[in-house]
Every structure is written in structure tokens, then in C-alpha cells.
CSV table of C-alpha atoms in Angstrom, one decimal:
chain,number,residue,atom,x,y,z
L,5,UNK,CA,0.0,0.0,0.0
L,6,UNK,CA,1.4,3.4,-1.0
L,7,UNK,CA,2.3,5.8,1.8
L,8,UNK,CA,0.7,9.2,1.9
L,9,UNK,CA,3.8,11.1,3.1
L,10,UNK,CA,6.2,10.1,0.3
L,11,UNK,CA,3.6,11.0,-2.4
L,12,UNK,CA,3.1,14.4,-0.8
L,13,UNK,CA,6.8,15.0,-0.5
L,14,UNK,CA,7.5,14.1,-4.1
L,15,UNK,CA,4.6,16.3,-5.3
L,16,UNK,CA,6.0,19.3,-3.3
L,17,UNK,CA,9.4,18.6,-4.7
L,18,UNK,CA,7.9,18.6,-8.2
L,19,UNK,CA,6.3,22.0,-7.5
L,20,UNK,CA,9.6,23.4,-6.4
L,21,UNK,CA,11.7,22.0,-9.3
L,22,UNK,CA,9.7,21.4,-12.5
L,23,UNK,CA,8.1,24.8,-13.0
L,24,UNK,CA,11.4,26.8,-12.5
L,25,UNK,CA,13.0,24.7,-15.3
L,26,UNK,CA,10.5,26.3,-17.8
L,27,UNK,CA,9.7,29.7,-16.2
L,28,UNK,CA,12.4,30.4,-13.7
L,29,UNK,CA,11.8,32.1,-10.4
L,30,UNK,CA,12.9,29.2,-8.2
L,31,UNK,CA,12.3,31.2,-5.0
L,32,UNK,CA,8.7,31.7,-5.8
L,33,UNK,CA,8.0,28.1,-6.6
L,34,UNK,CA,10.0,26.9,-3.6
L,35,UNK,CA,7.7,29.1,-1.4
L,36,UNK,CA,4.6,27.5,-3.1
L,37,UNK,CA,6.1,24.1,-2.4
L,38,UNK,CA,6.4,24.9,1.2
L,39,UNK,CA,2.7,26.1,1.3
L,40,UNK,CA,1.8,22.8,-0.5
L,41,UNK,CA,3.6,20.8,2.3
L,42,UNK,CA,1.9,22.7,5.1
L,43,UNK,CA,-1.6,22.3,3.6
L,44,UNK,CA,-1.1,18.6,2.8
L,45,UNK,CA,-0.4,17.8,6.5
L,46,UNK,CA,-3.0,15.1,7.4
L,47,UNK,CA,-3.4,16.1,11.1
L,48,UNK,CA,-7.1,17.0,10.7
L,49,UNK,CA,-7.9,13.5,9.5
L,50,UNK,CA,-5.4,11.6,11.6
L,51,UNK,CA,-6.7,13.2,14.8
L,52,UNK,CA,-10.4,13.8,14.2
L,53,UNK,CA,-11.4,10.4,12.9
L,54,UNK,CA,-10.3,8.3,15.9
L,55,UNK,CA,-11.3,11.1,18.2
L,56,UNK,CA,-14.8,10.9,16.8
L,57,UNK,CA,-15.0,7.2,17.6
L,58,UNK,CA,-13.5,7.7,21.0
L,59,UNK,CA,-16.1,10.4,21.7
L,60,UNK,CA,-18.9,8.1,20.5
L,61,UNK,CA,-17.7,5.3,22.8
L,62,UNK,CA,-17.5,7.8,25.7
L,63,UNK,CA,-21.0,9.0,25.0
L,64,UNK,CA,-22.3,5.4,24.9
L,65,UNK,CA,-20.5,4.7,28.2
L,66,UNK,CA,-22.3,7.6,29.9
L,67,UNK,CA,-25.6,6.0,28.8
L,68,UNK,CA,-24.6,2.6,30.3
L,69,UNK,CA,-23.6,1.0,27.0
L,70,UNK,CA,-20.0,-0.4,26.9
L,71,UNK,CA,-18.6,-0.7,23.3
L,72,UNK,CA,-15.4,-2.7,23.2
L,73,UNK,CA,-13.9,-1.0,20.1
L,74,UNK,CA,-14.4,1.7,17.5
L,75,UNK,CA,-14.8,-1.0,14.7
L,76,UNK,CA,-17.9,-2.4,16.6
L,77,UNK,CA,-19.4,1.1,16.8
L,78,UNK,CA,-18.9,1.5,13.0
L,79,UNK,CA,-20.5,-1.9,12.4
L,80,UNK,CA,-23.4,-1.1,14.7
L,81,UNK,CA,-24.1,2.0,12.7
L,82,UNK,CA,-24.6,-0.1,9.5
L,83,UNK,CA,-26.9,-2.7,11.1
L,84,UNK,CA,-29.9,-3.9,9.1
L,85,UNK,CA,-30.8,-7.2,10.8
L,86,UNK,CA,-31.4,-7.5,14.5
L,87,UNK,CA,-31.5,-11.0,16.0
L,88,UNK,CA,-32.7,-11.7,19.6
L,89,UNK,CA,-32.6,-14.6,21.9
L,90,UNK,CA,-36.0,-14.9,23.7
L,91,UNK,CA,-35.6,-16.1,27.3
L,92,UNK,CA,-33.8,-13.6,29.5
L,93,UNK,CA,-33.4,-11.1,26.7
L,94,UNK,CA,-37.0,-10.3,25.5
L,95,UNK,CA,-38.5,-12.0,28.5
L,96,UNK,CA,-37.7,-11.9,32.2
L,97,UNK,CA,-36.6,-15.6,32.2
L,98,UNK,CA,-38.9,-16.1,35.2
L,99,UNK,CA,-41.8,-18.5,34.7
L,100,UNK,CA,-45.2,-17.7,36.2
L,101,UNK,CA,-48.5,-19.5,36.4
L,102,UNK,CA,-50.9,-17.7,34.2
L,103,UNK,CA,-53.9,-20.0,34.1
L,104,UNK,CA,-55.4,-23.0,35.8
L,105,UNK,CA,-58.1,-25.3,34.4
L,106,UNK,CA,-59.4,-27.6,37.1
L,107,UNK,CA,-61.6,-30.6,36.3
L,108,UNK,CA,-63.7,-31.9,39.2
L,109,UNK,CA,-61.6,-30.2,41.9
L,110,UNK,CA,-60.9,-26.7,43.0
L,111,UNK,CA,-58.0,-24.6,41.5
L,112,UNK,CA,-56.3,-24.6,44.9
L,113,UNK,CA,-56.5,-28.4,45.1
L,114,UNK,CA,-55.1,-28.6,41.5
L,115,UNK,CA,-52.1,-26.4,42.5
L,116,UNK,CA,-51.6,-28.5,45.6
L,117,UNK,CA,-51.3,-31.7,43.6
L,118,UNK,CA,-48.9,-30.1,41.2
L,119,UNK,CA,-46.8,-28.6,44.0
L,120,UNK,CA,-46.5,-32.0,45.7
L,121,UNK,CA,-45.6,-33.5,42.4
L,122,UNK,CA,-42.9,-30.9,41.6
L,123,UNK,CA,-41.6,-30.5,45.2
L,124,UNK,CA,-38.2,-32.3,44.6
L,125,UNK,CA,-37.6,-30.7,41.2
L,126,UNK,CA,-35.4,-27.6,40.8
L,127,UNK,CA,-36.6,-26.8,37.3
L,128,UNK,CA,-37.8,-23.1,36.8
L,129,UNK,CA,-41.2,-24.5,35.9
L,130,UNK,CA,-41.4,-26.4,39.1
L,131,UNK,CA,-40.4,-23.3,41.0
L,132,UNK,CA,-43.2,-21.3,39.4
L,133,UNK,CA,-45.7,-24.0,40.5
L,134,UNK,CA,-44.4,-24.0,44.1
L,135,UNK,CA,-44.5,-20.2,44.1
L,136,UNK,CA,-48.2,-20.2,43.0
L,137,UNK,CA,-49.2,-22.7,45.7
L,138,UNK,CA,-50.0,-20.8,48.8
L,139,UNK,CA,-49.9,-23.7,51.2
L,140,UNK,CA,-47.0,-25.7,52.7
L,141,UNK,CA,-45.9,-29.1,51.3
L,142,UNK,CA,-45.8,-31.7,54.0
L,143,UNK,CA,-42.9,-33.9,53.1
L,144,UNK,CA,-44.1,-36.9,55.2
L,145,UNK,CA,-47.1,-37.1,52.8
L,146,UNK,CA,-44.8,-37.8,49.9
L,147,UNK,CA,-43.3,-41.1,48.7
L,148,UNK,CA,-41.9,-42.7,45.6
L,149,UNK,CA,-40.7,-39.7,43.6
L,150,UNK,CA,-39.8,-40.6,40.0
L,151,UNK,CA,-38.8,-38.5,37.0
L,152,UNK,CA,-40.1,-39.9,33.7
L,153,UNK,CA,-37.7,-38.7,31.0
L,154,UNK,CA,-39.3,-36.4,28.5
L,155,UNK,CA,-42.7,-36.7,30.1
L,156,UNK,CA,-42.9,-35.5,33.7
L,157,UNK,CA,-42.9,-36.7,37.3
L,158,UNK,CA,-44.7,-39.4,39.3
L,159,UNK,CA,-45.1,-39.3,43.1
L,160,UNK,CA,-47.2,-41.0,45.7
L,161,UNK,CA,-49.1,-38.6,47.9
L,162,UNK,CA,-50.9,-40.3,50.8
L,163,UNK,CA,-50.6,-43.5,48.8
L,164,UNK,CA,-52.3,-42.0,45.7
L,165,UNK,CA,-50.3,-41.8,42.5
L,166,UNK,CA,-50.0,-38.2,41.2
L,167,UNK,CA,-48.7,-37.5,37.7
L,168,UNK,CA,-47.5,-34.0,36.6
L,169,UNK,CA,-46.2,-33.6,33.1
L,170,UNK,CA,-46.9,-33.1,29.5
L,171,UNK,CA,-49.7,-34.7,27.4
L,172,UNK,CA,-47.5,-37.6,26.5
L,173,UNK,CA,-47.4,-38.7,30.2
L,174,UNK,CA,-51.2,-38.9,30.4
L,175,UNK,CA,-51.4,-40.7,27.0
L,176,UNK,CA,-48.9,-43.3,28.1
L,177,UNK,CA,-51.2,-44.1,31.1
L,178,UNK,CA,-54.3,-44.0,28.9
L,179,UNK,CA,-55.8,-41.2,31.0
L,180,UNK,CA,-58.7,-39.5,29.2
L,181,UNK,CA,-59.1,-35.7,29.0
L,182,UNK,CA,-62.4,-35.9,27.1
L,183,UNK,CA,-64.7,-33.0,27.8
L,184,UNK,CA,-62.1,-31.2,29.9
L,185,UNK,CA,-61.7,-27.4,29.8
L,186,UNK,CA,-58.9,-26.4,27.4
L,187,UNK,CA,-56.4,-23.7,28.3
L,188,UNK,CA,-57.0,-20.3,26.6
L,189,UNK,CA,-53.6,-18.8,27.2
L,190,UNK,CA,-50.4,-19.7,25.3
L,191,UNK,CA,-47.5,-21.2,27.3
L,192,UNK,CA,-46.1,-24.4,28.7
L,193,UNK,CA,-49.0,-26.6,29.8
L,194,UNK,CA,-48.6,-29.1,32.7
L,195,UNK,CA,-51.3,-31.8,33.0
L,196,UNK,CA,-52.2,-33.3,36.4
L,197,UNK,CA,-53.7,-36.6,37.2
L,198,UNK,CA,-54.5,-38.5,40.4
L,199,UNK,CA,-55.0,-42.2,40.6
L,200,UNK,CA,-55.6,-42.5,36.9
L,201,UNK,CA,-58.2,-39.7,36.8
L,202,UNK,CA,-57.5,-36.3,35.0
L,203,UNK,CA,-57.6,-33.4,37.4
L,204,UNK,CA,-56.8,-30.4,35.2
L,205,UNK,CA,-53.9,-28.5,33.7
L,206,UNK,CA,-51.8,-25.5,34.5
L,207,UNK,CA,-50.3,-23.0,32.0
L,208,UNK,CA,-46.9,-21.5,32.8
L,209,UNK,CA,-45.5,-18.6,30.8
L,210,UNK,CA,-42.4,-16.4,30.8
L,211,UNK,CA,-43.2,-12.7,31.3
L,212,UNK,CA,-42.2,-10.2,28.6
L,213,UNK,CA,-39.8,-7.5,29.9
L,214,UNK,CA,-41.2,-4.1,30.4
L,215,UNK,CA,-40.6,-1.8,27.4
L,216,UNK,CA,-39.5,-4.5,25.0
L,217,UNK,CA,-42.3,-3.8,22.5
L,218,UNK,CA,-41.3,-0.1,22.4
L,219,UNK,CA,-37.6,-1.1,22.1
L,220,UNK,CA,-38.4,-3.3,19.0
L,221,UNK,CA,-40.3,-0.4,17.4
L,222,UNK,CA,-37.4,2.0,18.1
L,223,UNK,CA,-34.8,-0.2,16.5
L,224,UNK,CA,-37.0,-0.5,13.4
L,225,UNK,CA,-37.1,3.3,13.3
L,226,UNK,CA,-33.3,3.2,13.3
L,227,UNK,CA,-33.2,1.4,10.0
L,228,UNK,CA,-33.5,-2.3,11.0
L,229,UNK,CA,-35.3,-4.1,8.2
L,230,UNK,CA,-35.7,-7.5,9.8
L,231,UNK,CA,-36.1,-8.4,13.5
L,232,UNK,CA,-35.5,-12.1,14.2
L,233,UNK,CA,-36.2,-14.1,17.3
L,234,UNK,CA,-34.4,-17.4,18.1
L,235,UNK,CA,-35.7,-19.6,20.8
L,236,UNK,CA,-35.9,-23.2,21.9
L,237,UNK,CA,-39.5,-22.8,23.0
L,238,UNK,CA,-42.5,-24.4,21.2
L,239,UNK,CA,-43.6,-22.7,18.0
L,240,UNK,CA,-47.0,-21.6,19.3
L,241,UNK,CA,-45.3,-19.9,22.4
L,242,UNK,CA,-42.7,-18.2,20.2
L,243,UNK,CA,-45.4,-17.0,17.7
L,244,UNK,CA,-47.5,-15.5,20.5
L,245,UNK,CA,-44.5,-13.5,21.8
L,246,UNK,CA,-43.5,-12.4,18.3
L,247,UNK,CA,-47.0,-11.2,17.5
L,248,UNK,CA,-47.2,-9.2,20.7
L,249,UNK,CA,-43.8,-7.6,20.2
L,250,UNK,CA,-44.0,-7.0,16.4
L,251,UNK,CA,-41.1,-9.3,15.5
L,252,UNK,CA,-40.8,-10.1,11.8
L,253,UNK,CA,-39.2,-13.6,11.8
L,254,UNK,CA,-39.5,-16.4,14.3
L,255,UNK,CA,-37.2,-19.5,14.6
L,256,UNK,CA,-38.5,-21.8,17.3
L,257,UNK,CA,-37.7,-25.2,18.8
L,258,UNK,CA,-34.0,-24.6,18.3
L,259,UNK,CA,-31.1,-26.3,20.0
L,260,UNK,CA,-28.1,-24.1,21.0
L,261,UNK,CA,-26.2,-25.2,17.9
L,262,UNK,CA,-29.1,-24.5,15.7
L,263,UNK,CA,-28.9,-20.8,16.6
L,264,UNK,CA,-25.4,-20.5,15.2
L,265,UNK,CA,-26.7,-22.2,12.0
L,266,UNK,CA,-29.6,-19.7,11.7
L,267,UNK,CA,-27.2,-16.7,12.2
L,268,UNK,CA,-24.8,-18.1,9.6
L,269,UNK,CA,-27.7,-18.4,7.1
L,270,UNK,CA,-28.8,-14.8,7.8
L,271,UNK,CA,-25.2,-13.6,7.4
L,272,UNK,CA,-25.0,-15.3,4.0
L,273,UNK,CA,-28.3,-13.8,2.8
L,274,UNK,CA,-27.8,-10.1,3.9
L,275,UNK,CA,-26.4,-7.3,1.8
L,276,UNK,CA,-22.6,-6.9,1.8
L,277,UNK,CA,-22.9,-3.3,3.0
L,278,UNK,CA,-25.1,-4.1,6.0
L,279,UNK,CA,-24.4,-5.9,9.3
L,280,UNK,CA,-26.2,-8.2,11.6
L,281,UNK,CA,-26.5,-7.7,15.4
L,282,UNK,CA,-27.4,-10.4,17.9
L,283,UNK,CA,-28.6,-9.8,21.5
L,284,UNK,CA,-28.5,-12.5,24.1
L,285,UNK,CA,-27.7,-13.2,27.8
L,286,UNK,CA,-27.1,-16.9,28.4
L,287,UNK,CA,-24.0,-19.1,28.3
L,288,UNK,CA,-25.6,-20.9,25.3
L,289,UNK,CA,-25.6,-17.5,23.4
L,290,UNK,CA,-21.8,-17.1,23.5
L,291,UNK,CA,-21.1,-18.8,20.2
L,292,UNK,CA,-23.8,-16.8,18.4
L,293,UNK,CA,-22.5,-13.5,20.0
L,294,UNK,CA,-19.1,-14.3,18.7
L,295,UNK,CA,-20.3,-15.1,15.2
L,296,UNK,CA,-22.6,-12.1,14.7
L,297,UNK,CA,-21.1,-8.9,13.2
L,298,UNK,CA,-21.9,-7.2,16.5
L,299,UNK,CA,-22.8,-9.2,19.6
L,300,UNK,CA,-24.7,-7.5,22.4
L,301,UNK,CA,-25.0,-8.9,25.9
L,302,UNK,CA,-27.0,-8.1,28.9
L,303,UNK,CA,-24.5,-7.0,31.5
L,304,UNK,CA,-26.6,-7.1,34.7
L,305,UNK,CA,-28.1,-10.6,34.6
L,306,UNK,CA,-26.2,-12.0,31.7
L,307,UNK,CA,-23.7,-14.9,32.1
L,308,UNK,CA,-20.0,-14.2,32.3
L,309,UNK,CA,-19.5,-16.2,29.0
L,310,UNK,CA,-22.0,-14.0,27.1
L,311,UNK,CA,-20.4,-10.8,28.4
L,312,UNK,CA,-16.9,-12.0,27.5
L,313,UNK,CA,-18.0,-13.0,24.0
L,314,UNK,CA,-20.0,-9.8,23.3
L,315,UNK,CA,-18.8,-6.7,21.5
L,316,UNK,CA,-21.3,-4.4,23.2
L,317,UNK,CA,-22.6,-4.8,26.8
L,318,UNK,CA,-25.8,-3.2,28.1
L,319,UNK,CA,-25.1,-2.5,31.8
L,320,UNK,CA,-28.7,-2.4,32.9
L,321,UNK,CA,-30.2,-5.1,30.6
L,322,UNK,CA,-32.6,-2.5,29.0
L,323,UNK,CA,-33.3,-3.5,25.4
L,324,UNK,CA,-34.3,0.1,24.7
L,325,UNK,CA,-30.5,0.9,24.9
L,326,UNK,CA,-30.0,-1.1,21.6
L,327,UNK,CA,-31.8,1.7,19.7
L,328,UNK,CA,-29.9,4.3,21.6
L,329,UNK,CA,-26.6,2.6,20.8
L,330,UNK,CA,-27.5,2.5,17.1
L,331,UNK,CA,-28.3,6.2,17.2
L,332,UNK,CA,-25.0,7.0,18.8
L,333,UNK,CA,-23.2,4.9,16.3
L,334,UNK,CA,-24.9,6.5,13.3
L,335,UNK,CA,-24.4,10.0,14.7
L,336,UNK,CA,-20.7,9.2,15.2
L,337,UNK,CA,-20.4,8.0,11.6
L,338,UNK,CA,-22.0,11.2,10.4
L,339,UNK,CA,-19.5,13.3,12.3
L,340,UNK,CA,-16.6,11.2,10.9
L,341,UNK,CA,-17.9,11.7,7.3
L,342,UNK,CA,-18.4,15.5,8.0
L,343,UNK,CA,-14.8,15.8,9.2
L,344,UNK,CA,-13.5,13.9,6.2
L,345,UNK,CA,-15.4,15.9,3.6
L,346,UNK,CA,-14.7,19.2,5.3
L,347,UNK,CA,-11.0,18.6,5.8
L,348,UNK,CA,-10.4,17.2,2.2
L,349,UNK,CA,-12.4,20.0,0.6
L,350,UNK,CA,-10.5,22.8,2.4
L,351,UNK,CA,-7.2,21.1,1.8
L,352,UNK,CA,-7.8,20.5,-1.9
L,353,UNK,CA,-8.9,24.0,-2.4
L,354,UNK,CA,-5.9,25.4,-0.6
L,355,UNK,CA,-3.5,23.0,-2.5
L,356,UNK,CA,-4.8,24.2,-5.8
L,357,UNK,CA,-4.7,27.9,-4.8
L,358,UNK,CA,-1.2,27.5,-3.3
L,359,UNK,CA,0.2,25.8,-6.4
L,360,UNK,CA,-1.2,28.7,-8.5
L,361,UNK,CA,0.2,31.3,-6.1
L,362,UNK,CA,-3.2,32.5,-4.9
L,363,UNK,CA,-2.9,31.4,-1.3
L,364,UNK,CA,-0.3,32.7,1.2
L,365,UNK,CA,1.2,30.9,4.2
L,366,UNK,CA,-1.6,32.1,6.5
L,367,UNK,CA,-4.1,30.2,4.4
L,368,UNK,CA,-1.9,27.2,4.5
L,369,UNK,CA,-1.7,27.4,8.3
L,370,UNK,CA,-5.5,27.6,8.5
L,371,UNK,CA,-5.9,24.6,6.2
L,372,UNK,CA,-3.6,22.6,8.6
L,373,UNK,CA,-4.1,23.8,12.2
L,374,UNK,CA,-7.4,25.6,11.7
L,375,UNK,CA,-9.1,22.7,10.0
L,376,UNK,CA,-7.7,20.4,12.6
L,377,UNK,CA,-9.1,22.4,15.5
L,378,UNK,CA,-12.6,22.7,13.8
L,379,UNK,CA,-12.6,18.9,13.1
L,380,UNK,CA,-11.6,18.1,16.7
L,381,UNK,CA,-14.3,20.4,18.1
L,382,UNK,CA,-16.8,18.7,15.7
L,383,UNK,CA,-15.6,15.3,16.9
L,384,UNK,CA,-16.5,16.1,20.6
L,385,UNK,CA,-20.1,16.4,19.6
L,386,UNK,CA,-20.3,12.6,19.6
L,387,UNK,CA,-19.9,12.6,23.4
L,388,UNK,CA,-23.3,14.3,23.8
L,389,UNK,CA,-25.8,11.5,24.1
L,390,UNK,CA,-29.5,12.2,23.3
L,391,UNK,CA,-31.6,9.6,25.1
L,392,UNK,CA,-34.7,10.3,23.0
């Protein structure tokens, strides 16, 4: 790659030597060559461009957004595809009982049976059942705890067999649910049976984070063309969340490795000039965060692996900060382009005028130092963060 400095020096030497060969007046052309050298000094560009990015990173930091390098700020400003993990990113990652459909018993009794069944489980769904049950589980009433892989749990409560699990568990025991009330809300459904008789079902759902819907709308206003959600949840649950939040594309029932494959596919399909950002918080998201053009991690509740793999960290886990980060990045890029165009335009004009003898040394100093000062002052504008 050709160096800027040797080219400028040879051009200045040419201005000092070649014209005097034909027209004489070596002193005048030597003076013009010196003006040429002063004007061509690249300080305005060399200082203002990195300073603009440093100012943008500083402005983002003041807003609780940590950007690990100026290149990521530039890539963030060119984003057109935003990919989100669901649990813990768009949702709180805390399951909650949202509906109970009892059959032949009260809702409290249904929750009691489920709480006894899930007592020994440490799964988040089991925790939500135990939290919804207001009573106290008497351990001496329990016996014969057994986890049935891929189906659910079987326990003996006061000598009666209690089953808590998915529909496959009840089907395997030929327990009929004919005529039973069906759940109306979307979520993970647990079915409960006692001594071979169906007792009802409980719907558990993950709550959507406050402000996420507005955050999705904001990033679309920032120029995102396609908002994608990746999740391991069932399709109907994922579709329900996507519809509520205004998400464009849903990829459900994914294994952790499948998320990387989906991001790889999106990267192949996107335009060369655009970039893809991925936002996640879990340890399983680390490979995807590293593969995306810009990986964004939740800093407060996110795993250490996700934070380490990410290029941008949101310190307060607020998804609305993604749109703010994009606005800061694009404003920073605008300031960089302003500095480049302004500096080159002034320098080119002064170079031509200097070579023709129409610009004196004062104009040359302005084209060097003056332009540098103006570009530096313009660069500091990137530190001022506008939240809205």
C-alpha cells in the first residue's frame, strides 16, 4: 500500500523544481512548495477520525452502553438485521402460572397436587408451581418420587399416584381428558392426574420484559429491516411472543447449535454493506454472540461467558438501549464523514490555490491547524448523548 507522506513530499518537490525549469523564479516556486507541504499535512484526518469514535464510545458509556472498540461502533451504525434470543433477553426468564383449568376439583387443590408432584424438582417451571401454591408441602405425605424422562414426574401422595407432566405422560397411562376445559392462554402446559383420573392443567409462561415492545419499534425506526427471534420454545409460544412484540421472523424449537446455523444463514443472505447484530444473555448464546457482526450482551443478569463474547454490553439489561446505541453509532459515523469531507475539501482548495500562487502561508496554516481544530471540536459532539 502506497504511503501518503512520500507521495506528498514528491509532489511538493515537483512543484519546487519542475516549473522553474521552464519559467524560472525558483524562490517563488519553492515558497509555493512549502505552502503545499503545510496544507497537505493530514493532522485533521489523523486526529479527528479516531477522536470521533472515542467520543462516541464515551457518549455510549455515559448511557450505560459499553462498546469494546471503534470498529464495533462502525458496524453497529450499519446494522440492518437484529436477532434476539428470547428467554432472558426479550422475556424476564422467570416463569409464572398464568392459568389453571381444574376438572372436578378446585383450583387450589389442583395447584396443591402439582406442588407436591414438583416438590423435589429444581426446574424453573417447578419453581413457578411451588410459588403459585400458597400452602405448605408436608414432606411426610410424599413417597416414591420418580422422574419420567421427556414426560414429567410421578409421586405418591398419601398412597395415591400423582402425575404431573406433558400430554405424552397422560397418554402413556391412557388417561382420558375428554370434555375437559382447554387452556386459553399460550405457554407451557402441565397436566395433572391423580389415581388415573384427570384433574386439570396449569399453564406457565415467561413474562415479557417491560418496554421491550417499544424497544423493538425503536430499532425499526433506526433502520433495522428484519427483527428475528431465536428460541428453543415451542412454535406456538414463540409465535405468541413475536405477535405481541412486532417481531418479523421467528425460529422456534432450536437447540443451541441451531442458533449458530440460523445466524450463519442470515449472514449469507444479507447485503454486503449491511451488518447483523445479535442480542443474548445466556451461556448458550456465547457462540452466536461471537459469530454475529456485533454481539450485544445483557450486563446485569447475563452470564460471564456471554459478556466476555459480546462486543457491546448493556449494563442495565434494558433492550431500549440497543436503539440508543445505534443512534449514537450512526451519529458518530455522520460526524466522521463530516470531518473527512470538510478537511479534504478545504485542503484540496488550498492546495490548488497554493500551487497557483493565490494562497499565502496564512491560508496554509488555516488549512492545517485551523481545519484540525474545527474537526476536533466537531468530533467532541459525539460525546453528547441524546436519550430520546
